[in-house]
mmCIF file of C-alpha atoms in Angstrom:
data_model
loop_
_atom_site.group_PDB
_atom_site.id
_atom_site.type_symbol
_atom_site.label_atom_id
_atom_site.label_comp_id
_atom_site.label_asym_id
_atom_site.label_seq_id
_atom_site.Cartn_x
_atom_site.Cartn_y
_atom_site.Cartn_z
ATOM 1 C CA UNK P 3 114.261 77.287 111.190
ATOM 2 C CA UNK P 4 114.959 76.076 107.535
ATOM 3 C CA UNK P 5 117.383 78.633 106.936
ATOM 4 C CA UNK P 6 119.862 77.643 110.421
ATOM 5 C CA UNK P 7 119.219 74.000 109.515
ATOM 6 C CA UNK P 8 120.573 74.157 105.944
ATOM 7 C CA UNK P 9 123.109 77.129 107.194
ATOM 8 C CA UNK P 10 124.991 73.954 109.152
ATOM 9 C CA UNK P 11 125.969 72.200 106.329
ATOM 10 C CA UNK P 12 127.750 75.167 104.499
ATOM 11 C CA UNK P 13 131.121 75.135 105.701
ATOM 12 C CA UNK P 14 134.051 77.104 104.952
ATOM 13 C CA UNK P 15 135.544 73.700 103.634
ATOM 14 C CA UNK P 16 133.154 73.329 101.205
ATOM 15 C CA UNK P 17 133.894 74.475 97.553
ATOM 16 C CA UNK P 18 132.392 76.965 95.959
ATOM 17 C CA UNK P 19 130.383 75.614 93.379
ATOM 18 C CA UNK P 20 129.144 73.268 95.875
ATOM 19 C CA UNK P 21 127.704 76.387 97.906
ATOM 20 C CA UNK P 22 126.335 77.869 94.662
ATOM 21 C CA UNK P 23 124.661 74.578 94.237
ATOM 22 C CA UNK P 24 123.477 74.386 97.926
ATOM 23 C CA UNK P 25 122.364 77.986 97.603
ATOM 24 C CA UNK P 26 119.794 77.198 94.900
ATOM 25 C CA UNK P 27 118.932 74.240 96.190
ATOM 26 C CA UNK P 28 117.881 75.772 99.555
ATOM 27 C CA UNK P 29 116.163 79.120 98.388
ATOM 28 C CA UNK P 30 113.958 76.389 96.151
ATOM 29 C CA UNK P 31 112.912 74.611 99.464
ATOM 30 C CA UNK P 32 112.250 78.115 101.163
ATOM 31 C CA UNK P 33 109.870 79.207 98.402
ATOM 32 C CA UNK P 34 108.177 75.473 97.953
ATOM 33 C CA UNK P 35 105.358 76.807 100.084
ATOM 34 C CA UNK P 36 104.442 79.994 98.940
ATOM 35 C CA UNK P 37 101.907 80.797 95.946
ATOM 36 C CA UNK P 38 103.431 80.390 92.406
ATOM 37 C CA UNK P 39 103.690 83.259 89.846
ATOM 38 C CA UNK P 40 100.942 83.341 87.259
ATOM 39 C CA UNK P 41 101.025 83.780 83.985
ATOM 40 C CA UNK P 42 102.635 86.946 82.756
ATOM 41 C CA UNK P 43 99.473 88.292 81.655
ATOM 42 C CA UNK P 44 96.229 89.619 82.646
ATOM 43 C CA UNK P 45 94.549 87.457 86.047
ATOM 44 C CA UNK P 46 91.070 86.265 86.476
ATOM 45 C CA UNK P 47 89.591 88.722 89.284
ATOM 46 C CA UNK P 48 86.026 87.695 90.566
ATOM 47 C CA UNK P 49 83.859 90.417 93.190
ATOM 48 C CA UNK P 50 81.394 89.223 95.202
ATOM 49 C CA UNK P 51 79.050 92.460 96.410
ATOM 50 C CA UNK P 52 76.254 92.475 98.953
ATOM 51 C CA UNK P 53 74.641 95.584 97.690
ATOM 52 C CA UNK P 54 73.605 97.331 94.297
ATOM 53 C CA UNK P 55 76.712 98.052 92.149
ATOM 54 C CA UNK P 56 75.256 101.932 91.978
ATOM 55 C CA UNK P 57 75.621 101.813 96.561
ATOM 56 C CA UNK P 58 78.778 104.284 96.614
ATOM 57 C CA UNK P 59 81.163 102.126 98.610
ATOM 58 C CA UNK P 60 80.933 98.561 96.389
ATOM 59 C CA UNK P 61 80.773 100.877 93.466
ATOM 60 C CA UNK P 62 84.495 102.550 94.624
ATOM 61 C CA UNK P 63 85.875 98.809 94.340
ATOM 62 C CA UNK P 64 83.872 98.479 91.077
ATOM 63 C CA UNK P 65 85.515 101.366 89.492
ATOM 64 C CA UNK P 66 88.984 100.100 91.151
ATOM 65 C CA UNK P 67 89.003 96.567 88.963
ATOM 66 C CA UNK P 68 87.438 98.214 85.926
ATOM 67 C CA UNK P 69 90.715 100.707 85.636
ATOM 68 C CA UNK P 70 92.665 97.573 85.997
ATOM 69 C CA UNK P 71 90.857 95.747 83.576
ATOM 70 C CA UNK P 72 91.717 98.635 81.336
ATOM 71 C CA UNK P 73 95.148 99.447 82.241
ATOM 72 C CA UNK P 74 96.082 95.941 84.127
ATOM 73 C CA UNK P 75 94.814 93.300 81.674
ATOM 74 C CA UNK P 76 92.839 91.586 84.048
ATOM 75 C CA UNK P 77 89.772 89.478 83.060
ATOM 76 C CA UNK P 78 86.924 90.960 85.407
ATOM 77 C CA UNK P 79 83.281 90.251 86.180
ATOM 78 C CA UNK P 80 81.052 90.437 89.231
ATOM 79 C CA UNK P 81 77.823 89.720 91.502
ATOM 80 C CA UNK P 82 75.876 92.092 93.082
ATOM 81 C CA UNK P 83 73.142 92.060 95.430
ATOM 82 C CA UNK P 84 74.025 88.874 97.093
ATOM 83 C CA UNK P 85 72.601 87.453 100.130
ATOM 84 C CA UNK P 86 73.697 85.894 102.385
ATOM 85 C CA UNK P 87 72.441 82.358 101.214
ATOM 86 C CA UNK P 88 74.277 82.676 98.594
ATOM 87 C CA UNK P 89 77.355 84.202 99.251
ATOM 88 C CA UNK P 90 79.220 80.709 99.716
ATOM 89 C CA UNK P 91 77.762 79.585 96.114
ATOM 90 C CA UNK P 92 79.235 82.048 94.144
ATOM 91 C CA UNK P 93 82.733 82.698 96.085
ATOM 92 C CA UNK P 94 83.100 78.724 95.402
ATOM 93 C CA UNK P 95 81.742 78.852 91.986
ATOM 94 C CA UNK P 96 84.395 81.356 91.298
ATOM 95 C CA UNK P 97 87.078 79.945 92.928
ATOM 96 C CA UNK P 98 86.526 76.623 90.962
ATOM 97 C CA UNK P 99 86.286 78.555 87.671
ATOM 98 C CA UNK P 100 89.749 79.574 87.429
ATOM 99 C CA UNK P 101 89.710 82.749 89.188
ATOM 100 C CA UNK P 102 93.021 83.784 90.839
ATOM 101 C CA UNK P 103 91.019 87.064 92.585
ATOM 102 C CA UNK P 104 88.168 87.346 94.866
ATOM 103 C CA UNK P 105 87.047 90.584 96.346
ATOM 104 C CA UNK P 106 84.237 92.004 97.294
ATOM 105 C CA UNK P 107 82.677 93.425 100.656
ATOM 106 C CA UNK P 108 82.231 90.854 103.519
ATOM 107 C CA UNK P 109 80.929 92.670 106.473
ATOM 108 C CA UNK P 110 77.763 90.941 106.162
ATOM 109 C CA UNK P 111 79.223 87.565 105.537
ATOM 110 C CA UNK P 112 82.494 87.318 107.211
ATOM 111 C CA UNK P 113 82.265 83.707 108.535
ATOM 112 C CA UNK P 114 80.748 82.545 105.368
ATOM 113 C CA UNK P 115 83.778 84.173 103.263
ATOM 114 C CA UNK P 116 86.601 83.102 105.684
ATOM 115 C CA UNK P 117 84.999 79.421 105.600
ATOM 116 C CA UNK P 118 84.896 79.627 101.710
ATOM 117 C CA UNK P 119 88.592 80.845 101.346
ATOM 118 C CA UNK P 120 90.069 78.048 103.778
ATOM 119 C CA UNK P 121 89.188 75.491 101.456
ATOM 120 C CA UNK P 122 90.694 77.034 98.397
ATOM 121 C CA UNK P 123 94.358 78.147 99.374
ATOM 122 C CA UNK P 124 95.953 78.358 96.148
ATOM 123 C CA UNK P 125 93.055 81.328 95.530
ATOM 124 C CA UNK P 126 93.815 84.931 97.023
ATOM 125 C CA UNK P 127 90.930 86.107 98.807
ATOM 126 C CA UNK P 128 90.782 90.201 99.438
ATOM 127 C CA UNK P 129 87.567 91.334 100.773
ATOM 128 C CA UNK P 130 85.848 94.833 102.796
ATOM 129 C CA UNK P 131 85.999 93.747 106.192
ATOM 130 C CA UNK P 132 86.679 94.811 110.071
ATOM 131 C CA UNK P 133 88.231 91.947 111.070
ATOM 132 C CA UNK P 134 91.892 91.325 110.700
ATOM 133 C CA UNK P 135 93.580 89.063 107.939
ATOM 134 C CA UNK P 136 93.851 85.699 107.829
ATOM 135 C CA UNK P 137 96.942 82.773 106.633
ATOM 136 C CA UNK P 138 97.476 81.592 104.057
ATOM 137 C CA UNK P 139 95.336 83.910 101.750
ATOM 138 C CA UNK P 140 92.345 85.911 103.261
ATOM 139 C CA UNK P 141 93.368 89.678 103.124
ATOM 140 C CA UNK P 142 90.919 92.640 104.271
ATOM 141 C CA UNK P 143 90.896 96.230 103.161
ATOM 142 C CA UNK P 144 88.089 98.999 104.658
ATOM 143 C CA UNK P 145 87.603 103.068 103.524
ATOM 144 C CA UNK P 146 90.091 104.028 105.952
ATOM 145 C CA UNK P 147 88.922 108.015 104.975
ATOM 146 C CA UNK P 148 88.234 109.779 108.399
ATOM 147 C CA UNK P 149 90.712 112.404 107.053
ATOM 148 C CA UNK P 150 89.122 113.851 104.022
ATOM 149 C CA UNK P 151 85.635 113.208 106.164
ATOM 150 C CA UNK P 152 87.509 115.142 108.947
ATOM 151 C CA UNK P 153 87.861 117.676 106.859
ATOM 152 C CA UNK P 154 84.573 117.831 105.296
ATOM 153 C CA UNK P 155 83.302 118.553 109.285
ATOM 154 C CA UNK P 156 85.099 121.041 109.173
ATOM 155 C CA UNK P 157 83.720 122.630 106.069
ATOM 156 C CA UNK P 158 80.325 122.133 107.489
ATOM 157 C CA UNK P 159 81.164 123.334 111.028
ATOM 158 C CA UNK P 160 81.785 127.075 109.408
ATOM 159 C CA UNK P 161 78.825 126.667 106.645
ATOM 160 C CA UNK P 162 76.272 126.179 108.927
ATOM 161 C CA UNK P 163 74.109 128.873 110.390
ATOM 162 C CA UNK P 164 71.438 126.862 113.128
ATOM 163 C CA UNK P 165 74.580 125.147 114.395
ATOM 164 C CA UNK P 166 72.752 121.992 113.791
ATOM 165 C CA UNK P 167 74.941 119.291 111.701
ATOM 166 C CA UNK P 168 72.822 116.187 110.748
ATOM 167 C CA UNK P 169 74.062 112.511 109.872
ATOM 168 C CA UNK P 170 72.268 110.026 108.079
ATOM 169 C CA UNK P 171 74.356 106.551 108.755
ATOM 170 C CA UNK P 172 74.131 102.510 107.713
ATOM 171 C CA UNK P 173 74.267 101.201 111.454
ATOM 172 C CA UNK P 174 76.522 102.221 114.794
ATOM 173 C CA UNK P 175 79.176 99.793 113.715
ATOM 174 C CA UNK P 176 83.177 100.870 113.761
ATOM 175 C CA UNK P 177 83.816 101.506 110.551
ATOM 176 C CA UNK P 178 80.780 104.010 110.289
ATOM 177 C CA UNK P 179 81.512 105.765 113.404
ATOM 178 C CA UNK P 180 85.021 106.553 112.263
ATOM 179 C CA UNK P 181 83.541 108.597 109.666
ATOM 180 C CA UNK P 182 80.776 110.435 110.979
ATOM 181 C CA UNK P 183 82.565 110.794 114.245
ATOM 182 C CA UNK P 184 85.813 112.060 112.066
ATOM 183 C CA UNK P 185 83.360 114.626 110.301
ATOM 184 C CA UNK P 186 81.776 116.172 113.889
ATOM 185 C CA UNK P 187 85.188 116.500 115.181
ATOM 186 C CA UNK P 188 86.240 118.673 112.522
ATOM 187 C CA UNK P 189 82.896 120.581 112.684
ATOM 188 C CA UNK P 190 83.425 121.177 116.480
ATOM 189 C CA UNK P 191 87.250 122.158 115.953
ATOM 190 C CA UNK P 192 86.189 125.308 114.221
ATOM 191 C CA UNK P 193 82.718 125.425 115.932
ATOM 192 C CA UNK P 194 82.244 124.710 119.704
ATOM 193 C CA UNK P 195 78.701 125.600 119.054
ATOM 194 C CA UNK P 196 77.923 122.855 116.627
ATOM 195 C CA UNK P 197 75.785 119.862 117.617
ATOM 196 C CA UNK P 198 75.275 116.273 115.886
ATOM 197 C CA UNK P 199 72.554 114.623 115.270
ATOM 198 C CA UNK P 200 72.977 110.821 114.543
ATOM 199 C CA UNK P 201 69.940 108.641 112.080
ATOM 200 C CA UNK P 202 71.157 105.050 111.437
ATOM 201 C CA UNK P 203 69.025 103.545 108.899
ATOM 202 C CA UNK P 204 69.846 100.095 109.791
ATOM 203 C CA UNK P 205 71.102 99.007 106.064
ATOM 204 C CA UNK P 206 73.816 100.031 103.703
ATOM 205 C CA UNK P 207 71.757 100.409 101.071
ATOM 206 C CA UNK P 208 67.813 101.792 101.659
ATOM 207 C CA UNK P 209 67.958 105.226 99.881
ATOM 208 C CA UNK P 210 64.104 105.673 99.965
ATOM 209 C CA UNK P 211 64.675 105.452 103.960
ATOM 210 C CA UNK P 212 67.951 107.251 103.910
ATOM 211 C CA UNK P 213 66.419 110.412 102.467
ATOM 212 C CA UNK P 214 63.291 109.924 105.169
ATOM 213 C CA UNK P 215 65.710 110.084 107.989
ATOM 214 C CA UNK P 216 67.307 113.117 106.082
ATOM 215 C CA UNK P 217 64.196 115.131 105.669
ATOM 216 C CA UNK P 218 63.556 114.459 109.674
ATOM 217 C CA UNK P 219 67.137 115.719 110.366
ATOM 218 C CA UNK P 220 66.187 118.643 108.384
ATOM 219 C CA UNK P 221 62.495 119.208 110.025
ATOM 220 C CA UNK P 222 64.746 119.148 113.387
ATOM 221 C CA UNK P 223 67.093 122.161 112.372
ATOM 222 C CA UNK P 224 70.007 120.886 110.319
ATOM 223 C CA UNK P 225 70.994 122.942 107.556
ATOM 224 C CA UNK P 226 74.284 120.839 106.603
ATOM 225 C CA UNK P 227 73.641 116.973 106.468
ATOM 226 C CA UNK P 228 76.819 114.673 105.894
ATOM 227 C CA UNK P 229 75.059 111.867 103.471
ATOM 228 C CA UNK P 230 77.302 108.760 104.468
ATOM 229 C CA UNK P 231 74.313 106.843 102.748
ATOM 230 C CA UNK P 232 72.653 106.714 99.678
ATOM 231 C CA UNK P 233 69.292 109.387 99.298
ATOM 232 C CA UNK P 234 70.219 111.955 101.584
ATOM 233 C CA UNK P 235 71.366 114.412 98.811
ATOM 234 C CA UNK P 236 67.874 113.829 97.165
ATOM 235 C CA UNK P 237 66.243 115.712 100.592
ATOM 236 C CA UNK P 238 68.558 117.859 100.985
ATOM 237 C CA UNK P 239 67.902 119.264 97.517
ATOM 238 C CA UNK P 240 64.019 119.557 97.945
ATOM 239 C CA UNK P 241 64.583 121.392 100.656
ATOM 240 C CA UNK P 242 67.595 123.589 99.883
ATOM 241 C CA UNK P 243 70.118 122.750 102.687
ATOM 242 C CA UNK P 244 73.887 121.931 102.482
ATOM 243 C CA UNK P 245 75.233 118.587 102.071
ATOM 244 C CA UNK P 246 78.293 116.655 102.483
ATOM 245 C CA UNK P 247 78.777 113.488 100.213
ATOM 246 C CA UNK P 248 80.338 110.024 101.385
ATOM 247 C CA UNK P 249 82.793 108.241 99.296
ATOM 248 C CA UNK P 250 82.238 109.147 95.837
ATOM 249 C CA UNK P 251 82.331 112.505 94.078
ATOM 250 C CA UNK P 252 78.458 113.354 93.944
ATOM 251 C CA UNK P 253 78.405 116.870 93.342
ATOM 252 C CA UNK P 254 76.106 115.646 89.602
ATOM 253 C CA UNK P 255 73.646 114.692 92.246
ATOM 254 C CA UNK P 256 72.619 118.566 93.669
ATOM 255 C CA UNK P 257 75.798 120.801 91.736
ATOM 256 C CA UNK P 258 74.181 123.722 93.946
ATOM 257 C CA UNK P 259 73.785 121.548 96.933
ATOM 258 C CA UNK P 260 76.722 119.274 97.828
ATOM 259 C CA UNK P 261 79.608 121.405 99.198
ATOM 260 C CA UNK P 262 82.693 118.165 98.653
ATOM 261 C CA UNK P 263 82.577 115.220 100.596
ATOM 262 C CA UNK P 264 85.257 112.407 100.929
ATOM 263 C CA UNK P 265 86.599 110.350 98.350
ATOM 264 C CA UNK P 266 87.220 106.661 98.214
ATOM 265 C CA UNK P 267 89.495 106.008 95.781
ATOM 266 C CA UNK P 268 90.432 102.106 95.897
ATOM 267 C CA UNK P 269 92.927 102.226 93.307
ATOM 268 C CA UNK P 270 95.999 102.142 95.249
ATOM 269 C CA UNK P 271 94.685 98.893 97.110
ATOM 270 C CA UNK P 272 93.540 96.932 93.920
ATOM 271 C CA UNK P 273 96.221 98.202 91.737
ATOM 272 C CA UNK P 274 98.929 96.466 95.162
ATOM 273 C CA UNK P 275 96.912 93.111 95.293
ATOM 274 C CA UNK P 276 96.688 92.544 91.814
ATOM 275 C CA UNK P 277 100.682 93.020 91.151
ATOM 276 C CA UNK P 278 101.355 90.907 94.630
ATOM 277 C CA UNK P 279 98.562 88.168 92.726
ATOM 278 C CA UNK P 280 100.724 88.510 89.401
ATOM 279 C CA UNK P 281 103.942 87.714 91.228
ATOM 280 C CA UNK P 282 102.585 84.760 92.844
ATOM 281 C CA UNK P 283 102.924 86.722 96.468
ATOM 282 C CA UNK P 284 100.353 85.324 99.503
ATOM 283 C CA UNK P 285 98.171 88.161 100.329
ATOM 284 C CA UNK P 286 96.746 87.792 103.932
ATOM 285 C CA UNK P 287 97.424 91.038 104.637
ATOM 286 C CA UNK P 288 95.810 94.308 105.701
ATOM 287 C CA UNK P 289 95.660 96.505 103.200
ATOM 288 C CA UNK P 290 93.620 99.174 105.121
ATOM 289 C CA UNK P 291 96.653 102.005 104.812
ATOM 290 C CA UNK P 292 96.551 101.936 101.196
ATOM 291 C CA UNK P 293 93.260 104.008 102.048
ATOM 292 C CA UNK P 294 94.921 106.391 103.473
ATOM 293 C CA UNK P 295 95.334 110.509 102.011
ATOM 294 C CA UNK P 296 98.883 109.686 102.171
ATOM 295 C CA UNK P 297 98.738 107.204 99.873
ATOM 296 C CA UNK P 298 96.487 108.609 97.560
ATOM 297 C CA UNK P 299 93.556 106.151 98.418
ATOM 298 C CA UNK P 300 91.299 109.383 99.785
ATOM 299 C CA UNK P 301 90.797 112.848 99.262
ATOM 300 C CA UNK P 302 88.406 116.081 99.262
ATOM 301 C CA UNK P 303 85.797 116.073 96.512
ATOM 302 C CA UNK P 304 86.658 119.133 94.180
ATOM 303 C CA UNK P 305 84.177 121.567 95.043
ATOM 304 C CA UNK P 306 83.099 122.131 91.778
ATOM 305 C CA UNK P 307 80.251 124.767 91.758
ATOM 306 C CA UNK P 308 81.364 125.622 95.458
ATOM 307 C CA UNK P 309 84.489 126.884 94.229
ATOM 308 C CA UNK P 310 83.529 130.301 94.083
ATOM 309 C CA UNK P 311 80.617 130.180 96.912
ATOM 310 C CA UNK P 312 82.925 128.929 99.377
ATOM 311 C CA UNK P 313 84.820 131.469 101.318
ATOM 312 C CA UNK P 314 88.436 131.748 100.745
ATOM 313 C CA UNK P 315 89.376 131.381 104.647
ATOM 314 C CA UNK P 316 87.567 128.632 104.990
ATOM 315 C CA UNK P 317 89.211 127.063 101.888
ATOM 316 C CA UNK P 318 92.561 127.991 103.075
ATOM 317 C CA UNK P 319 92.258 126.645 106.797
ATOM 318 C CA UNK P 320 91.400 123.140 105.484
ATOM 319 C CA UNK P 321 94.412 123.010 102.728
ATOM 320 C CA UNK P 322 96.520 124.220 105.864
ATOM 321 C CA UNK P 323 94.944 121.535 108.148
ATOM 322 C CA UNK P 324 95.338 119.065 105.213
ATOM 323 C CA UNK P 325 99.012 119.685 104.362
ATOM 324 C CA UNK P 326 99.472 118.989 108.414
ATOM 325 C CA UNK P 327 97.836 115.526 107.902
ATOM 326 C CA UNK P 328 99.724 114.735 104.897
ATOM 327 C CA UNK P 329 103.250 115.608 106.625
ATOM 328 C CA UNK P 330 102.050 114.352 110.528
ATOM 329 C CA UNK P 331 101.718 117.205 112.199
ATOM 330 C CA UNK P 332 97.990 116.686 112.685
#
């Protein structure tokens, strides 16, 4: 509407320094609004985590900042383990300290964060969530990695031998399903006699009760256990049955007992929101498909020890089914 209003006045008539002149002036109104560049050097980025920095999925953002830290400039530092209570403390304490950034995970605090970032709009505000954005400046991300955990399934669909393929999960909520449902879909693509078993431990971060629900997934007949929490590896090494990690590379954690798993890798997304922060640009956006294989935000753990245990079929059927993912065949 601003541009056809000002777009009346310039007339043919008019000279052409005057439309130079009227040029500037209106591109200066257009921008008036948005967020200003910062400084041309390193920003202050603040996250805000619910869990333990060591829980795999806070600790992929973690790693994210610290690499721009290093190869960004930015001036970084963090919370962990913070409740709810006082989640709205320490965004705010943040935001009034100069910090440009604030990320984090949200999923257990999404009113509380939303409410927080309303009252500080000259603050970008990027958090973990499964809800959509939100003007001028809340912006979500989430581990958009069903592929690589697609093709973990599918890995464990031909390594199994009781045909039983256990989960151990946080809670039946969206963006948990879309992993463990990715990985039994690729079990059952090269297996139609495969079966899942489902354990939600009600908590993203309870190892002690993750590996518990493991070692009763085991005592049922799984012999390949997708860990998408925290302590599941630990059973599965006591009792010598295959596991598939969840988004880290944990192969240090049982070398002889995780197979690969998917990968998280959220340098893509913070390396995009800290360049859009730099130039001043709003950023209540979704940043979900930065996530994506294609984009180089996921991938197949290396399989490390596996390499040589794995059989080469198998290997080649998932680089063929990966390649088709990568070009959208699949």
């Amino acid at each position: 509407m601003k541009q056809t209003v000002i777009s009346l006045f310039v007339k043919r008539t008019i000279s052409p320094l005057f439309n130079k002149v009227l040029l500037f002036c209106a591109v200066a109104f257009l921008i008036g609004g948005l967020a200003v560049p910062v400084q041309a050097g390193g920003i202050k980025v603040a996250a805000v985590f619910e869990t333990p920095i060591e829980e795999p999925w806070v600790n992929q953002i973690h790693v994210a900042l610290l690499q721009a830290k290093k190869e960004m400039g930015i001036e970084y530092t963090w919370s962990e383990s913070v409740k709810s209570a006082d989640f709205a403390r320490i965004m705010r304490e943040y935001a009034e300290n100069g910090y440009q950034l604030i990320t984090g995970d949200s999923f257990g605090a999404e009113r509380i964060a939303r409410r927080v970032a309303r009252d500080y709009p000259q603050v970008s505000f990027v958090f973990g969530s499964g809800i959509g954005p939100a003007e001028p400046n809340f912006g979500v991300f989430d581990n958009w990695i069903h592929e690589p955990a697609y093709l973990s399934g599918m890995i464990a669909g031909k390594m199994t031998k009781t045909n039983i393929l256990g989960v151990v999960a946080a809670m039946p909520i969206p963006e948990v399903n879309r992993l463990s449902n990715a990985f039994c879909s690729g079990a059952k693509e090269v297996n139609k006699n495969v079966r899942c078993r489902f354990s939600f431990i009600g908590s993203f971060f309870d190892p002690p009760k993750a590996k518990e629900a493991a070692l009763a997934q085991i005592e049922a007949g799984a012999d390949v256990l997708y860990a998408e929490r925290f302590g599941v590896i630990e059973a599965c090494n006591e009792k010598g049955v295959l596991a598939i990690s969840n988004m880290s590379d944990q192969s240090s954690l049982g070398p002889d007992t995780v197979i690969t798993g998917p990968v998280w890798d959220m340098w893509p997304t913070i390396k995009h929101v800290v360049t859009l922060v730099k130039a001043g640009v709003p950023t209540a956006q979704d940043f979900g498909g930065f996530s994506y294989m294609g984009k180089g935000g996921s991938y197949l753990a290396p399989y490390h020890n596996w390499d040589s245990k794995l059989p080469a079929a198998v290997k080649a059927m998932v680089e063929k089914r990966k390649a088709e993912m990568l070009d959208g065949t699949f």
